[in-house]
């Protein structure tokens, strides 16, 4: 990525920087669910601040550099704009800010179809983990829609969330068929989205099963699908963590934020499924996984600062969150 001399790190960030918003946002959700409200609010402030920076940069490219905008809109990472917006909206809904959350849902829903179609048209064989962002963005819509439906008793929104949930699962299968499994041992960080996409699917399922709209056999099917998806996400977690420990990749890379997000999302999925499913041990498991995610966030942030310092000493121009360390 080329940044004009004298420009700040916030100028020209790549779409993949949206994963940093997603990571901070989902950790904020997890800390809220476990009763650590002050820390949760700090994480939320960080997520919102970076979201505003990225939104301003997104708008500037849309209005002033249409060529670059179209090029980046064709990449799977562009869907972090949708996913990050839904994560922020979900956390704000938990604070009771339903009007703001609804506005963010409307914004994400407006961005989603165009970006998704562009991305799907450019799918290819042997893709990295960002291929799963189509599922993540769609399930993010399902999560936020279900949260707003529950807060406002909007049955139609709950049904829309179910449609997004089902479509997200279809997109997961389509992405998996194109995923390069060699990324598990050689990926730069976004390979973790293979598991994180299932975790956010389980979170969406937990929101739907907790809704009074679904009863009887419909509720039973939703619950069973949610549990199956959560189980698969935990399998991915073990596989990916084992690969990380055997094939260490310590250098900073922007795609490492796409590792932190699935770590946090898996913990939140466990915490959220525990209640509707009546499986008590999922909550302590979710708490353990949450602190692993917090630790990963801190390590990634420390690596970013180290990269920033090394670049300043080496070239006199520091990189931002969107720069890959070499």
PDB file of C-alpha atoms in Angstrom:
ATOM      1  CA  UNK A   1       0.000   0.000   0.000  1.00  0.00           C
ATOM      2  CA  UNK A   2       1.405   3.379  -0.995  1.00  0.00           C
ATOM      3  CA  UNK A   3       0.768   6.314   1.327  1.00  0.00           C
ATOM      4  CA  UNK A   4       1.703   9.814   0.232  1.00  0.00           C
ATOM      5  CA  UNK A   5       4.603  11.301   2.209  1.00  0.00           C
ATOM      6  CA  UNK A   6       3.397  13.336   5.121  1.00  0.00           C
ATOM      7  CA  UNK A   7       0.029  11.596   5.239  1.00  0.00           C
ATOM      8  CA  UNK A   8      -1.251  10.088   8.461  1.00  0.00           C
ATOM      9  CA  UNK A   9      -1.641   6.337   8.961  1.00  0.00           C
ATOM     10  CA  UNK A  10      -5.389   6.765   8.653  1.00  0.00           C
ATOM     11  CA  UNK A  11      -5.166   7.789   4.985  1.00  0.00           C
ATOM     12  CA  UNK A  12      -5.763   4.998   2.476  1.00  0.00           C
ATOM     13  CA  UNK A  13      -6.278   2.112   4.879  1.00  0.00           C
ATOM     14  CA  UNK A  14      -7.105  -1.135   3.049  1.00  0.00           C
ATOM     15  CA  UNK A  15     -10.553  -2.740   3.498  1.00  0.00           C
ATOM     16  CA  UNK A  16      -8.997  -5.490   5.622  1.00  0.00           C
ATOM     17  CA  UNK A  17      -8.514  -2.907   8.393  1.00  0.00           C
ATOM     18  CA  UNK A  18     -12.209  -3.403   9.136  1.00  0.00           C
ATOM     19  CA  UNK A  19     -11.244  -6.616  10.916  1.00  0.00           C
ATOM     20  CA  UNK A  20      -9.682  -4.478  13.667  1.00  0.00           C
ATOM     21  CA  UNK A  21     -13.098  -2.908  14.281  1.00  0.00           C
ATOM     22  CA  UNK A  22     -14.706  -6.340  14.324  1.00  0.00           C
ATOM     23  CA  UNK A  23     -12.125  -7.626  16.800  1.00  0.00           C
ATOM     24  CA  UNK A  24     -12.548  -4.759  19.273  1.00  0.00           C
ATOM     25  CA  UNK A  25     -16.311  -4.792  18.852  1.00  0.00           C
ATOM     26  CA  UNK A  26     -16.810  -8.476  19.550  1.00  0.00           C
ATOM     27  CA  UNK A  27     -14.465  -8.367  22.541  1.00  0.00           C
ATOM     28  CA  UNK A  28     -16.616  -5.518  23.849  1.00  0.00           C
ATOM     29  CA  UNK A  29     -19.660  -7.776  23.485  1.00  0.00           C
ATOM     30  CA  UNK A  30     -17.922 -10.617  25.297  1.00  0.00           C
ATOM     31  CA  UNK A  31     -16.768  -8.423  28.165  1.00  0.00           C
ATOM     32  CA  UNK A  32     -20.324  -7.114  28.518  1.00  0.00           C
ATOM     33  CA  UNK A  33     -21.757 -10.634  28.644  1.00  0.00           C
ATOM     34  CA  UNK A  34     -19.316 -11.582  31.401  1.00  0.00           C
ATOM     35  CA  UNK A  35     -19.987  -8.496  33.512  1.00  0.00           C
ATOM     36  CA  UNK A  36     -16.819  -6.500  32.783  1.00  0.00           C
ATOM     37  CA  UNK A  37     -18.673  -3.364  31.757  1.00  0.00           C
ATOM     38  CA  UNK A  38     -15.922  -0.704  32.124  1.00  0.00           C
ATOM     39  CA  UNK A  39     -13.509  -2.738  29.990  1.00  0.00           C
ATOM     40  CA  UNK A  40     -16.314  -3.460  27.550  1.00  0.00           C
ATOM     41  CA  UNK A  41     -16.993   0.243  27.088  1.00  0.00           C
ATOM     42  CA  UNK A  42     -13.304   0.968  26.503  1.00  0.00           C
ATOM     43  CA  UNK A  43     -13.222  -1.671  23.764  1.00  0.00           C
ATOM     44  CA  UNK A  44     -16.417  -0.231  22.289  1.00  0.00           C
ATOM     45  CA  UNK A  45     -14.965   3.287  22.180  1.00  0.00           C
ATOM     46  CA  UNK A  46     -11.893   1.969  20.361  1.00  0.00           C
ATOM     47  CA  UNK A  47     -14.077   0.083  17.887  1.00  0.00           C
ATOM     48  CA  UNK A  48     -16.326   3.062  17.193  1.00  0.00           C
ATOM     49  CA  UNK A  49     -13.360   5.440  16.788  1.00  0.00           C
ATOM     50  CA  UNK A  50     -11.704   3.215  14.196  1.00  0.00           C
ATOM     51  CA  UNK A  51     -15.053   2.579  12.492  1.00  0.00           C
ATOM     52  CA  UNK A  52     -15.488   6.338  12.070  1.00  0.00           C
ATOM     53  CA  UNK A  53     -11.984   6.645  10.597  1.00  0.00           C
ATOM     54  CA  UNK A  54     -12.657   3.828   8.137  1.00  0.00           C
ATOM     55  CA  UNK A  55     -16.101   5.208   7.263  1.00  0.00           C
ATOM     56  CA  UNK A  56     -14.574   8.600   6.452  1.00  0.00           C
ATOM     57  CA  UNK A  57     -11.868   6.962   4.341  1.00  0.00           C
ATOM     58  CA  UNK A  58     -14.477   4.775   2.601  1.00  0.00           C
ATOM     59  CA  UNK A  59     -16.540   7.841   1.720  1.00  0.00           C
ATOM     60  CA  UNK A  60     -13.482   9.763   0.516  1.00  0.00           C
ATOM     61  CA  UNK A  61     -12.549   6.947  -1.872  1.00  0.00           C
ATOM     62  CA  UNK A  62     -16.135   6.645  -3.082  1.00  0.00           C
ATOM     63  CA  UNK A  63     -16.294  10.354  -3.914  1.00  0.00           C
ATOM     64  CA  UNK A  64     -12.703  11.071  -4.917  1.00  0.00           C
ATOM     65  CA  UNK A  65     -11.067   7.870  -6.181  1.00  0.00           C
ATOM     66  CA  UNK A  66     -13.702   5.753  -7.897  1.00  0.00           C
ATOM     67  CA  UNK A  67     -11.124   3.575  -9.642  1.00  0.00           C
ATOM     68  CA  UNK A  68      -9.572   2.420  -6.396  1.00  0.00           C
ATOM     69  CA  UNK A  69     -12.993   2.137  -4.794  1.00  0.00           C
ATOM     70  CA  UNK A  70     -14.212  -0.245  -7.520  1.00  0.00           C
ATOM     71  CA  UNK A  71     -11.023  -2.305  -7.311  1.00  0.00           C
ATOM     72  CA  UNK A  72     -11.252  -2.716  -3.542  1.00  0.00           C
ATOM     73  CA  UNK A  73     -15.001  -3.371  -3.647  1.00  0.00           C
ATOM     74  CA  UNK A  74     -14.288  -6.530  -5.649  1.00  0.00           C
ATOM     75  CA  UNK A  75     -12.156  -8.041  -2.873  1.00  0.00           C
ATOM     76  CA  UNK A  76     -13.668 -10.186  -0.090  1.00  0.00           C
ATOM     77  CA  UNK A  77     -12.117  -7.869   2.523  1.00  0.00           C
ATOM     78  CA  UNK A  78     -14.558  -5.160   1.416  1.00  0.00           C
ATOM     79  CA  UNK A  79     -17.267  -7.062   3.281  1.00  0.00           C
ATOM     80  CA  UNK A  80     -15.627  -6.117   6.578  1.00  0.00           C
ATOM     81  CA  UNK A  81     -17.470  -2.806   6.096  1.00  0.00           C
ATOM     82  CA  UNK A  82     -20.759  -4.654   6.531  1.00  0.00           C
ATOM     83  CA  UNK A  83     -19.561  -7.008   9.262  1.00  0.00           C
ATOM     84  CA  UNK A  84     -17.917  -4.261  11.324  1.00  0.00           C
ATOM     85  CA  UNK A  85     -21.052  -2.113  11.124  1.00  0.00           C
ATOM     86  CA  UNK A  86     -23.258  -4.955  12.369  1.00  0.00           C
ATOM     87  CA  UNK A  87     -20.899  -5.770  15.249  1.00  0.00           C
ATOM     88  CA  UNK A  88     -20.954  -2.138  16.405  1.00  0.00           C
ATOM     89  CA  UNK A  89     -24.735  -2.069  15.986  1.00  0.00           C
ATOM     90  CA  UNK A  90     -25.170  -5.229  18.052  1.00  0.00           C
ATOM     91  CA  UNK A  91     -23.134  -3.816  20.920  1.00  0.00           C
ATOM     92  CA  UNK A  92     -25.037  -0.517  20.836  1.00  0.00           C
ATOM     93  CA  UNK A  93     -28.309  -2.449  20.892  1.00  0.00           C
ATOM     94  CA  UNK A  94     -27.123  -4.077  24.134  1.00  0.00           C
ATOM     95  CA  UNK A  95     -26.694  -0.573  25.548  1.00  0.00           C
ATOM     96  CA  UNK A  96     -30.305   0.203  24.673  1.00  0.00           C
ATOM     97  CA  UNK A  97     -29.433   2.486  21.758  1.00  0.00           C
ATOM     98  CA  UNK A  98     -31.961   0.842  19.466  1.00  0.00           C
ATOM     99  CA  UNK A  99     -32.437   3.791  17.113  1.00  0.00           C
ATOM    100  CA  UNK A 100     -28.717   4.056  16.389  1.00  0.00           C
ATOM    101  CA  UNK A 101     -28.464   0.281  16.063  1.00  0.00           C
ATOM    102  CA  UNK A 102     -31.372   0.282  13.605  1.00  0.00           C
ATOM    103  CA  UNK A 103     -29.656   2.992  11.546  1.00  0.00           C
ATOM    104  CA  UNK A 104     -26.494   0.895  11.426  1.00  0.00           C
ATOM    105  CA  UNK A 105     -28.534  -2.143  10.343  1.00  0.00           C
ATOM    106  CA  UNK A 106     -30.044  -0.082   7.532  1.00  0.00           C
ATOM    107  CA  UNK A 107     -26.573   1.107   6.474  1.00  0.00           C
ATOM    108  CA  UNK A 108     -25.119  -2.404   6.552  1.00  0.00           C
ATOM    109  CA  UNK A 109     -28.102  -3.812   4.656  1.00  0.00           C
ATOM    110  CA  UNK A 110     -27.698  -1.123   1.985  1.00  0.00           C
ATOM    111  CA  UNK A 111     -23.997  -1.919   1.512  1.00  0.00           C
ATOM    112  CA  UNK A 112     -24.376  -5.695   1.674  1.00  0.00           C
ATOM    113  CA  UNK A 113     -25.962  -6.726  -1.671  1.00  0.00           C
ATOM    114  CA  UNK A 114     -23.666  -4.710  -3.934  1.00  0.00           C
ATOM    115  CA  UNK A 115     -20.488  -5.685  -2.114  1.00  0.00           C
ATOM    116  CA  UNK A 116     -21.524  -9.342  -1.851  1.00  0.00           C
ATOM    117  CA  UNK A 117     -22.345  -9.607  -5.558  1.00  0.00           C
ATOM    118  CA  UNK A 118     -19.039  -7.979  -6.510  1.00  0.00           C
ATOM    119  CA  UNK A 119     -17.117 -10.329  -4.257  1.00  0.00           C
ATOM    120  CA  UNK A 120     -18.922 -13.508  -5.348  1.00  0.00           C
ATOM    121  CA  UNK A 121     -18.336 -12.649  -9.016  1.00  0.00           C
ATOM    122  CA  UNK A 122     -14.599 -12.622  -8.326  1.00  0.00           C
ATOM    123  CA  UNK A 123     -14.432 -15.833  -6.325  1.00  0.00           C
ATOM    124  CA  UNK A 124     -11.852 -18.328  -7.545  1.00  0.00           C
ATOM    125  CA  UNK A 125     -10.421 -21.681  -6.523  1.00  0.00           C
ATOM    126  CA  UNK A 126      -7.992 -21.993  -3.596  1.00  0.00           C
ATOM    127  CA  UNK A 127      -8.922 -18.794  -1.811  1.00  0.00           C
ATOM    128  CA  UNK A 128      -7.648 -17.596   1.584  1.00  0.00           C
ATOM    129  CA  UNK A 129      -9.843 -17.269   4.640  1.00  0.00           C
ATOM    130  CA  UNK A 130     -11.359 -13.976   3.536  1.00  0.00           C
ATOM    131  CA  UNK A 131     -13.604 -16.049   1.275  1.00  0.00           C
ATOM    132  CA  UNK A 132     -15.735 -16.681   4.365  1.00  0.00           C
ATOM    133  CA  UNK A 133     -16.452 -12.986   4.868  1.00  0.00           C
ATOM    134  CA  UNK A 134     -19.569 -13.340   2.722  1.00  0.00           C
ATOM    135  CA  UNK A 135     -20.946 -15.628   5.408  1.00  0.00           C
ATOM    136  CA  UNK A 136     -19.688 -13.371   8.224  1.00  0.00           C
ATOM    137  CA  UNK A 137     -21.284 -10.232   6.784  1.00  0.00           C
ATOM    138  CA  UNK A 138     -24.593 -11.995   6.144  1.00  0.00           C
ATOM    139  CA  UNK A 139     -24.701 -13.540   9.605  1.00  0.00           C
ATOM    140  CA  UNK A 140     -23.805 -10.152  11.072  1.00  0.00           C
ATOM    141  CA  UNK A 141     -27.033  -8.840   9.535  1.00  0.00           C
ATOM    142  CA  UNK A 142     -28.890 -11.806  11.042  1.00  0.00           C
ATOM    143  CA  UNK A 143     -27.448 -11.155  14.517  1.00  0.00           C
ATOM    144  CA  UNK A 144     -28.263  -7.448  14.522  1.00  0.00           C
ATOM    145  CA  UNK A 145     -31.727  -7.950  13.003  1.00  0.00           C
ATOM    146  CA  UNK A 146     -32.547 -10.620  15.607  1.00  0.00           C
ATOM    147  CA  UNK A 147     -31.282  -8.385  18.425  1.00  0.00           C
ATOM    148  CA  UNK A 148     -33.473  -5.484  17.258  1.00  0.00           C
ATOM    149  CA  UNK A 149     -36.436  -7.806  16.748  1.00  0.00           C
ATOM    150  CA  UNK A 150     -36.130  -8.993  20.331  1.00  0.00           C
ATOM    151  CA  UNK A 151     -35.734  -5.448  21.684  1.00  0.00           C
ATOM    152  CA  UNK A 152     -38.739  -4.083  19.796  1.00  0.00           C
ATOM    153  CA  UNK A 153     -40.953  -7.153  19.343  1.00  0.00           C
ATOM    154  CA  UNK A 154     -40.771  -6.959  15.544  1.00  0.00           C
ATOM    155  CA  UNK A 155     -41.708 -10.381  14.196  1.00  0.00           C
ATOM    156  CA  UNK A 156     -40.965  -9.396  10.594  1.00  0.00           C
ATOM    157  CA  UNK A 157     -37.412  -8.509  11.540  1.00  0.00           C
ATOM    158  CA  UNK A 158     -36.982 -11.891  13.224  1.00  0.00           C
ATOM    159  CA  UNK A 159     -38.121 -13.581  10.008  1.00  0.00           C
ATOM    160  CA  UNK A 160     -35.694 -11.473   7.979  1.00  0.00           C
ATOM    161  CA  UNK A 161     -32.964 -12.565  10.392  1.00  0.00           C
ATOM    162  CA  UNK A 162     -33.858 -16.203   9.735  1.00  0.00           C
ATOM    163  CA  UNK A 163     -33.534 -15.672   5.986  1.00  0.00           C
ATOM    164  CA  UNK A 164     -30.091 -14.087   6.468  1.00  0.00           C
ATOM    165  CA  UNK A 165     -29.099 -16.943   8.793  1.00  0.00           C
ATOM    166  CA  UNK A 166     -29.974 -19.583   6.185  1.00  0.00           C
ATOM    167  CA  UNK A 167     -28.280 -17.650   3.379  1.00  0.00           C
ATOM    168  CA  UNK A 168     -25.181 -17.255   5.517  1.00  0.00           C
ATOM    169  CA  UNK A 169     -24.925 -21.021   5.931  1.00  0.00           C
ATOM    170  CA  UNK A 170     -25.205 -21.478   2.159  1.00  0.00           C
ATOM    171  CA  UNK A 171     -22.455 -18.916   1.632  1.00  0.00           C
ATOM    172  CA  UNK A 172     -20.282 -20.750   4.154  1.00  0.00           C
ATOM    173  CA  UNK A 173     -20.539 -24.001   2.209  1.00  0.00           C
ATOM    174  CA  UNK A 174     -19.801 -22.186  -1.064  1.00  0.00           C
ATOM    175  CA  UNK A 175     -16.734 -20.517   0.472  1.00  0.00           C
ATOM    176  CA  UNK A 176     -15.497 -23.753   2.032  1.00  0.00           C
ATOM    177  CA  UNK A 177     -15.501 -25.437  -1.376  1.00  0.00           C
ATOM    178  CA  UNK A 178     -13.128 -22.683  -2.551  1.00  0.00           C
ATOM    179  CA  UNK A 179     -10.989 -22.444   0.577  1.00  0.00           C
ATOM    180  CA  UNK A 180      -7.355 -23.460   0.242  1.00  0.00           C
ATOM    181  CA  UNK A 181      -6.804 -25.809   3.180  1.00  0.00           C
ATOM    182  CA  UNK A 182      -3.056 -25.164   2.991  1.00  0.00           C
ATOM    183  CA  UNK A 183      -3.850 -21.783   4.567  1.00  0.00           C
ATOM    184  CA  UNK A 184      -4.344 -23.580   7.892  1.00  0.00           C
ATOM    185  CA  UNK A 185      -0.584 -24.023   8.217  1.00  0.00           C
ATOM    186  CA  UNK A 186       0.600 -21.125   6.067  1.00  0.00           C
ATOM    187  CA  UNK A 187      -2.024 -18.390   6.327  1.00  0.00           C
ATOM    188  CA  UNK A 188      -1.180 -14.910   7.566  1.00  0.00           C
ATOM    189  CA  UNK A 189      -4.153 -14.695   9.954  1.00  0.00           C
ATOM    190  CA  UNK A 190      -7.360 -14.504   7.934  1.00  0.00           C
ATOM    191  CA  UNK A 191      -7.516 -18.321   7.740  1.00  0.00           C
ATOM    192  CA  UNK A 192      -9.131 -18.172  11.184  1.00  0.00           C
ATOM    193  CA  UNK A 193     -12.270 -16.763   9.555  1.00  0.00           C
ATOM    194  CA  UNK A 194     -13.005 -20.337   8.444  1.00  0.00           C
ATOM    195  CA  UNK A 195     -13.938 -21.028  12.057  1.00  0.00           C
ATOM    196  CA  UNK A 196     -15.119 -17.546  12.954  1.00  0.00           C
ATOM    197  CA  UNK A 197     -17.783 -17.652  10.250  1.00  0.00           C
ATOM    198  CA  UNK A 198     -19.307 -20.679  11.941  1.00  0.00           C
ATOM    199  CA  UNK A 199     -19.081 -18.975  15.330  1.00  0.00           C
ATOM    200  CA  UNK A 200     -21.037 -15.934  14.157  1.00  0.00           C
ATOM    201  CA  UNK A 201     -23.522 -18.337  12.557  1.00  0.00           C
ATOM    202  CA  UNK A 202     -23.960 -20.001  15.950  1.00  0.00           C
ATOM    203  CA  UNK A 203     -24.414 -16.575  17.546  1.00  0.00           C
ATOM    204  CA  UNK A 204     -27.122 -15.738  15.006  1.00  0.00           C
ATOM    205  CA  UNK A 205     -28.761 -19.099  15.727  1.00  0.00           C
ATOM    206  CA  UNK A 206     -28.713 -18.414  19.463  1.00  0.00           C
ATOM    207  CA  UNK A 207     -30.467 -15.074  18.919  1.00  0.00           C
ATOM    208  CA  UNK A 208     -33.124 -16.780  16.822  1.00  0.00           C
ATOM    209  CA  UNK A 209     -33.701 -19.666  19.245  1.00  0.00           C
ATOM    210  CA  UNK A 210     -34.106 -17.162  22.093  1.00  0.00           C
ATOM    211  CA  UNK A 211     -36.891 -15.419  20.166  1.00  0.00           C
ATOM    212  CA  UNK A 212     -40.522 -16.231  21.020  1.00  0.00           C
ATOM    213  CA  UNK A 213     -41.328 -16.138  17.301  1.00  0.00           C
ATOM    214  CA  UNK A 214     -40.008 -19.673  16.845  1.00  0.00           C
ATOM    215  CA  UNK A 215     -41.806 -22.432  18.704  1.00  0.00           C
ATOM    216  CA  UNK A 216     -42.409 -26.161  18.375  1.00  0.00           C
ATOM    217  CA  UNK A 217     -40.587 -28.002  15.618  1.00  0.00           C
ATOM    218  CA  UNK A 218     -39.190 -24.775  14.129  1.00  0.00           C
ATOM    219  CA  UNK A 219     -37.496 -23.977  17.434  1.00  0.00           C
ATOM    220  CA  UNK A 220     -36.149 -27.529  17.739  1.00  0.00           C
ATOM    221  CA  UNK A 221     -34.647 -27.430  14.259  1.00  0.00           C
ATOM    222  CA  UNK A 222     -33.069 -24.024  14.896  1.00  0.00           C
ATOM    223  CA  UNK A 223     -31.591 -25.202  18.169  1.00  0.00           C
ATOM    224  CA  UNK A 224     -30.146 -28.378  16.658  1.00  0.00           C
ATOM    225  CA  UNK A 225     -28.633 -26.477  13.730  1.00  0.00           C
ATOM    226  CA  UNK A 226     -27.160 -23.911  16.115  1.00  0.00           C
ATOM    227  CA  UNK A 227     -25.571 -26.596  18.285  1.00  0.00           C
ATOM    228  CA  UNK A 228     -24.163 -28.392  15.235  1.00  0.00           C
ATOM    229  CA  UNK A 229     -22.681 -25.171  13.883  1.00  0.00           C
ATOM    230  CA  UNK A 230     -21.185 -24.286  17.274  1.00  0.00           C
ATOM    231  CA  UNK A 231     -19.655 -27.762  17.566  1.00  0.00           C
ATOM    232  CA  UNK A 232     -18.043 -27.377  14.134  1.00  0.00           C
ATOM    233  CA  UNK A 233     -16.694 -23.954  15.073  1.00  0.00           C
ATOM    234  CA  UNK A 234     -15.077 -25.446  18.185  1.00  0.00           C
ATOM    235  CA  UNK A 235     -13.507 -28.180  16.046  1.00  0.00           C
ATOM    236  CA  UNK A 236     -12.086 -25.482  13.779  1.00  0.00           C
ATOM    237  CA  UNK A 237     -10.811 -23.643  16.864  1.00  0.00           C
ATOM    238  CA  UNK A 238      -8.815 -26.691  18.000  1.00  0.00           C
ATOM    239  CA  UNK A 239      -7.463 -27.383  14.501  1.00  0.00           C
ATOM    240  CA  UNK A 240      -6.438 -23.771  13.894  1.00  0.00           C
ATOM    241  CA  UNK A 241      -4.913 -23.315  17.344  1.00  0.00           C
ATOM    242  CA  UNK A 242      -2.907 -26.522  16.961  1.00  0.00           C
ATOM    243  CA  UNK A 243      -1.629 -25.343  13.579  1.00  0.00           C
ATOM    244  CA  UNK A 244      -0.675 -21.969  15.074  1.00  0.00           C
ATOM    245  CA  UNK A 245       1.344 -23.584  17.833  1.00  0.00           C
ATOM    246  CA  UNK A 246       3.138 -25.900  15.409  1.00  0.00           C
ATOM    247  CA  UNK A 247       3.760 -23.258  12.733  1.00  0.00           C
ATOM    248  CA  UNK A 248       4.458 -20.004  14.545  1.00  0.00           C
ATOM    249  CA  UNK A 249       3.855 -16.783  12.599  1.00  0.00           C
ATOM    250  CA  UNK A 250       4.894 -14.027  15.031  1.00  0.00           C
ATOM    251  CA  UNK A 251       5.300 -11.036  12.683  1.00  0.00           C
ATOM    252  CA  UNK A 252       2.622  -8.371  12.555  1.00  0.00           C
ATOM    253  CA  UNK A 253       0.258  -8.458   9.611  1.00  0.00           C
ATOM    254  CA  UNK A 254      -3.041  -6.632   9.211  1.00  0.00           C
ATOM    255  CA  UNK A 255      -4.672 -10.019   8.673  1.00  0.00           C
ATOM    256  CA  UNK A 256      -3.909 -10.885  12.299  1.00  0.00           C
ATOM    257  CA  UNK A 257      -6.948  -8.812  13.303  1.00  0.00           C
ATOM    258  CA  UNK A 258      -8.921 -11.421  11.364  1.00  0.00           C
ATOM    259  CA  UNK A 259      -7.508 -13.948  13.844  1.00  0.00           C
ATOM    260  CA  UNK A 260      -8.578 -11.974  16.903  1.00  0.00           C
ATOM    261  CA  UNK A 261     -12.155 -11.588  15.673  1.00  0.00           C
ATOM    262  CA  UNK A 262     -12.864 -15.355  15.393  1.00  0.00           C
ATOM    263  CA  UNK A 263     -11.256 -15.933  18.793  1.00  0.00           C
ATOM    264  CA  UNK A 264     -13.617 -13.390  20.332  1.00  0.00           C
ATOM    265  CA  UNK A 265     -16.592 -14.531  18.279  1.00  0.00           C
ATOM    266  CA  UNK A 266     -16.186 -18.150  19.382  1.00  0.00           C
ATOM    267  CA  UNK A 267     -16.232 -17.086  23.021  1.00  0.00           C
ATOM    268  CA  UNK A 268     -19.331 -14.931  22.484  1.00  0.00           C
ATOM    269  CA  UNK A 269     -21.052 -17.774  20.628  1.00  0.00           C
ATOM    270  CA  UNK A 270     -20.460 -20.114  23.581  1.00  0.00           C
ATOM    271  CA  UNK A 271     -21.724 -17.521  26.052  1.00  0.00           C
ATOM    272  CA  UNK A 272     -24.824 -16.813  23.953  1.00  0.00           C
ATOM    273  CA  UNK A 273     -25.763 -20.406  23.141  1.00  0.00           C
ATOM    274  CA  UNK A 274     -25.435 -21.564  26.769  1.00  0.00           C
ATOM    275  CA  UNK A 275     -28.753 -20.021  27.862  1.00  0.00           C
ATOM    276  CA  UNK A 276     -31.137 -20.965  25.022  1.00  0.00           C
ATOM    277  CA  UNK A 277     -29.606 -24.450  24.742  1.00  0.00           C
ATOM    278  CA  UNK A 278     -29.563 -25.047  28.495  1.00  0.00           C
ATOM    279  CA  UNK A 279     -25.930 -26.208  28.399  1.00  0.00           C
ATOM    280  CA  UNK A 280     -24.300 -24.763  31.474  1.00  0.00           C
ATOM    281  CA  UNK A 281     -20.681 -25.693  30.741  1.00  0.00           C
ATOM    282  CA  UNK A 282     -20.657 -23.536  27.626  1.00  0.00           C
ATOM    283  CA  UNK A 283     -20.565 -20.406  29.774  1.00  0.00           C
ATOM    284  CA  UNK A 284     -17.292 -21.150  31.631  1.00  0.00           C
ATOM    285  CA  UNK A 285     -15.816 -22.335  28.340  1.00  0.00           C
ATOM    286  CA  UNK A 286     -16.841 -19.036  26.755  1.00  0.00           C
ATOM    287  CA  UNK A 287     -15.230 -17.104  29.596  1.00  0.00           C
ATOM    288  CA  UNK A 288     -11.928 -18.934  29.141  1.00  0.00           C
ATOM    289  CA  UNK A 289     -12.010 -18.369  25.391  1.00  0.00           C
ATOM    290  CA  UNK A 290     -12.793 -14.688  25.953  1.00  0.00           C
ATOM    291  CA  UNK A 291      -9.602 -14.113  27.918  1.00  0.00           C
ATOM    292  CA  UNK A 292      -7.644 -15.917  25.219  1.00  0.00           C
ATOM    293  CA  UNK A 293      -9.176 -13.479  22.725  1.00  0.00           C
ATOM    294  CA  UNK A 294      -8.305 -10.489  24.932  1.00  0.00           C
ATOM    295  CA  UNK A 295      -4.737 -11.761  25.179  1.00  0.00           C
ATOM    296  CA  UNK A 296      -4.583 -12.165  21.396  1.00  0.00           C
ATOM    297  CA  UNK A 297      -5.889  -8.606  20.966  1.00  0.00           C
ATOM    298  CA  UNK A 298      -3.184  -7.252  23.279  1.00  0.00           C
ATOM    299  CA  UNK A 299      -0.454  -9.247  21.515  1.00  0.00           C
ATOM    300  CA  UNK A 300      -1.630  -8.063  18.100  1.00  0.00           C
ATOM    301  CA  UNK A 301      -1.752  -4.467  19.286  1.00  0.00           C
ATOM    302  CA  UNK A 302       1.756  -4.813  20.746  1.00  0.00           C
ATOM    303  CA  UNK A 303       2.962  -6.234  17.418  1.00  0.00           C
ATOM    304  CA  UNK A 304       1.365  -3.261  15.643  1.00  0.00           C
ATOM    305  CA  UNK A 305       3.211  -0.830  17.920  1.00  0.00           C
ATOM    306  CA  UNK A 306       6.486  -2.684  17.366  1.00  0.00           C
ATOM    307  CA  UNK A 307       5.933  -2.565  13.614  1.00  0.00           C
ATOM    308  CA  UNK A 308       5.127   1.147  13.896  1.00  0.00           C
ATOM    309  CA  UNK A 309       8.343   1.807  15.817  1.00  0.00           C
ATOM    310  CA  UNK A 310      10.514  -0.281  13.488  1.00  0.00           C
ATOM    311  CA  UNK A 311       9.135   1.490  10.436  1.00  0.00           C
ATOM    312  CA  UNK A 312       9.739   4.899  12.014  1.00  0.00           C
ATOM    313  CA  UNK A 313      13.318   4.017  12.852  1.00  0.00           C
ATOM    314  CA  UNK A 314      13.871   2.497   9.422  1.00  0.00           C
ATOM    315  CA  UNK A 315      12.182   4.964   7.108  1.00  0.00           C
ATOM    316  CA  UNK A 316      10.964   7.889   9.142  1.00  0.00           C
ATOM    317  CA  UNK A 317       7.333   7.183   8.214  1.00  0.00           C
ATOM    318  CA  UNK A 318       5.269   4.989  10.560  1.00  0.00           C
ATOM    319  CA  UNK A 319       2.748   2.493   9.239  1.00  0.00           C
ATOM    320  CA  UNK A 320      -0.829   2.312  10.458  1.00  0.00           C
ATOM    321  CA  UNK A 321      -3.062  -0.616  11.349  1.00  0.00           C
ATOM    322  CA  UNK A 322      -3.349  -1.394   7.642  1.00  0.00           C
ATOM    323  CA  UNK A 323       0.358  -1.977   6.987  1.00  0.00           C
ATOM    324  CA  UNK A 324       1.928  -5.395   6.737  1.00  0.00           C
ATOM    325  CA  UNK A 325       5.254  -5.817   8.451  1.00  0.00           C
ATOM    326  CA  UNK A 326       7.986  -7.196   6.203  1.00  0.00           C
TER     327      UNK A 326
END
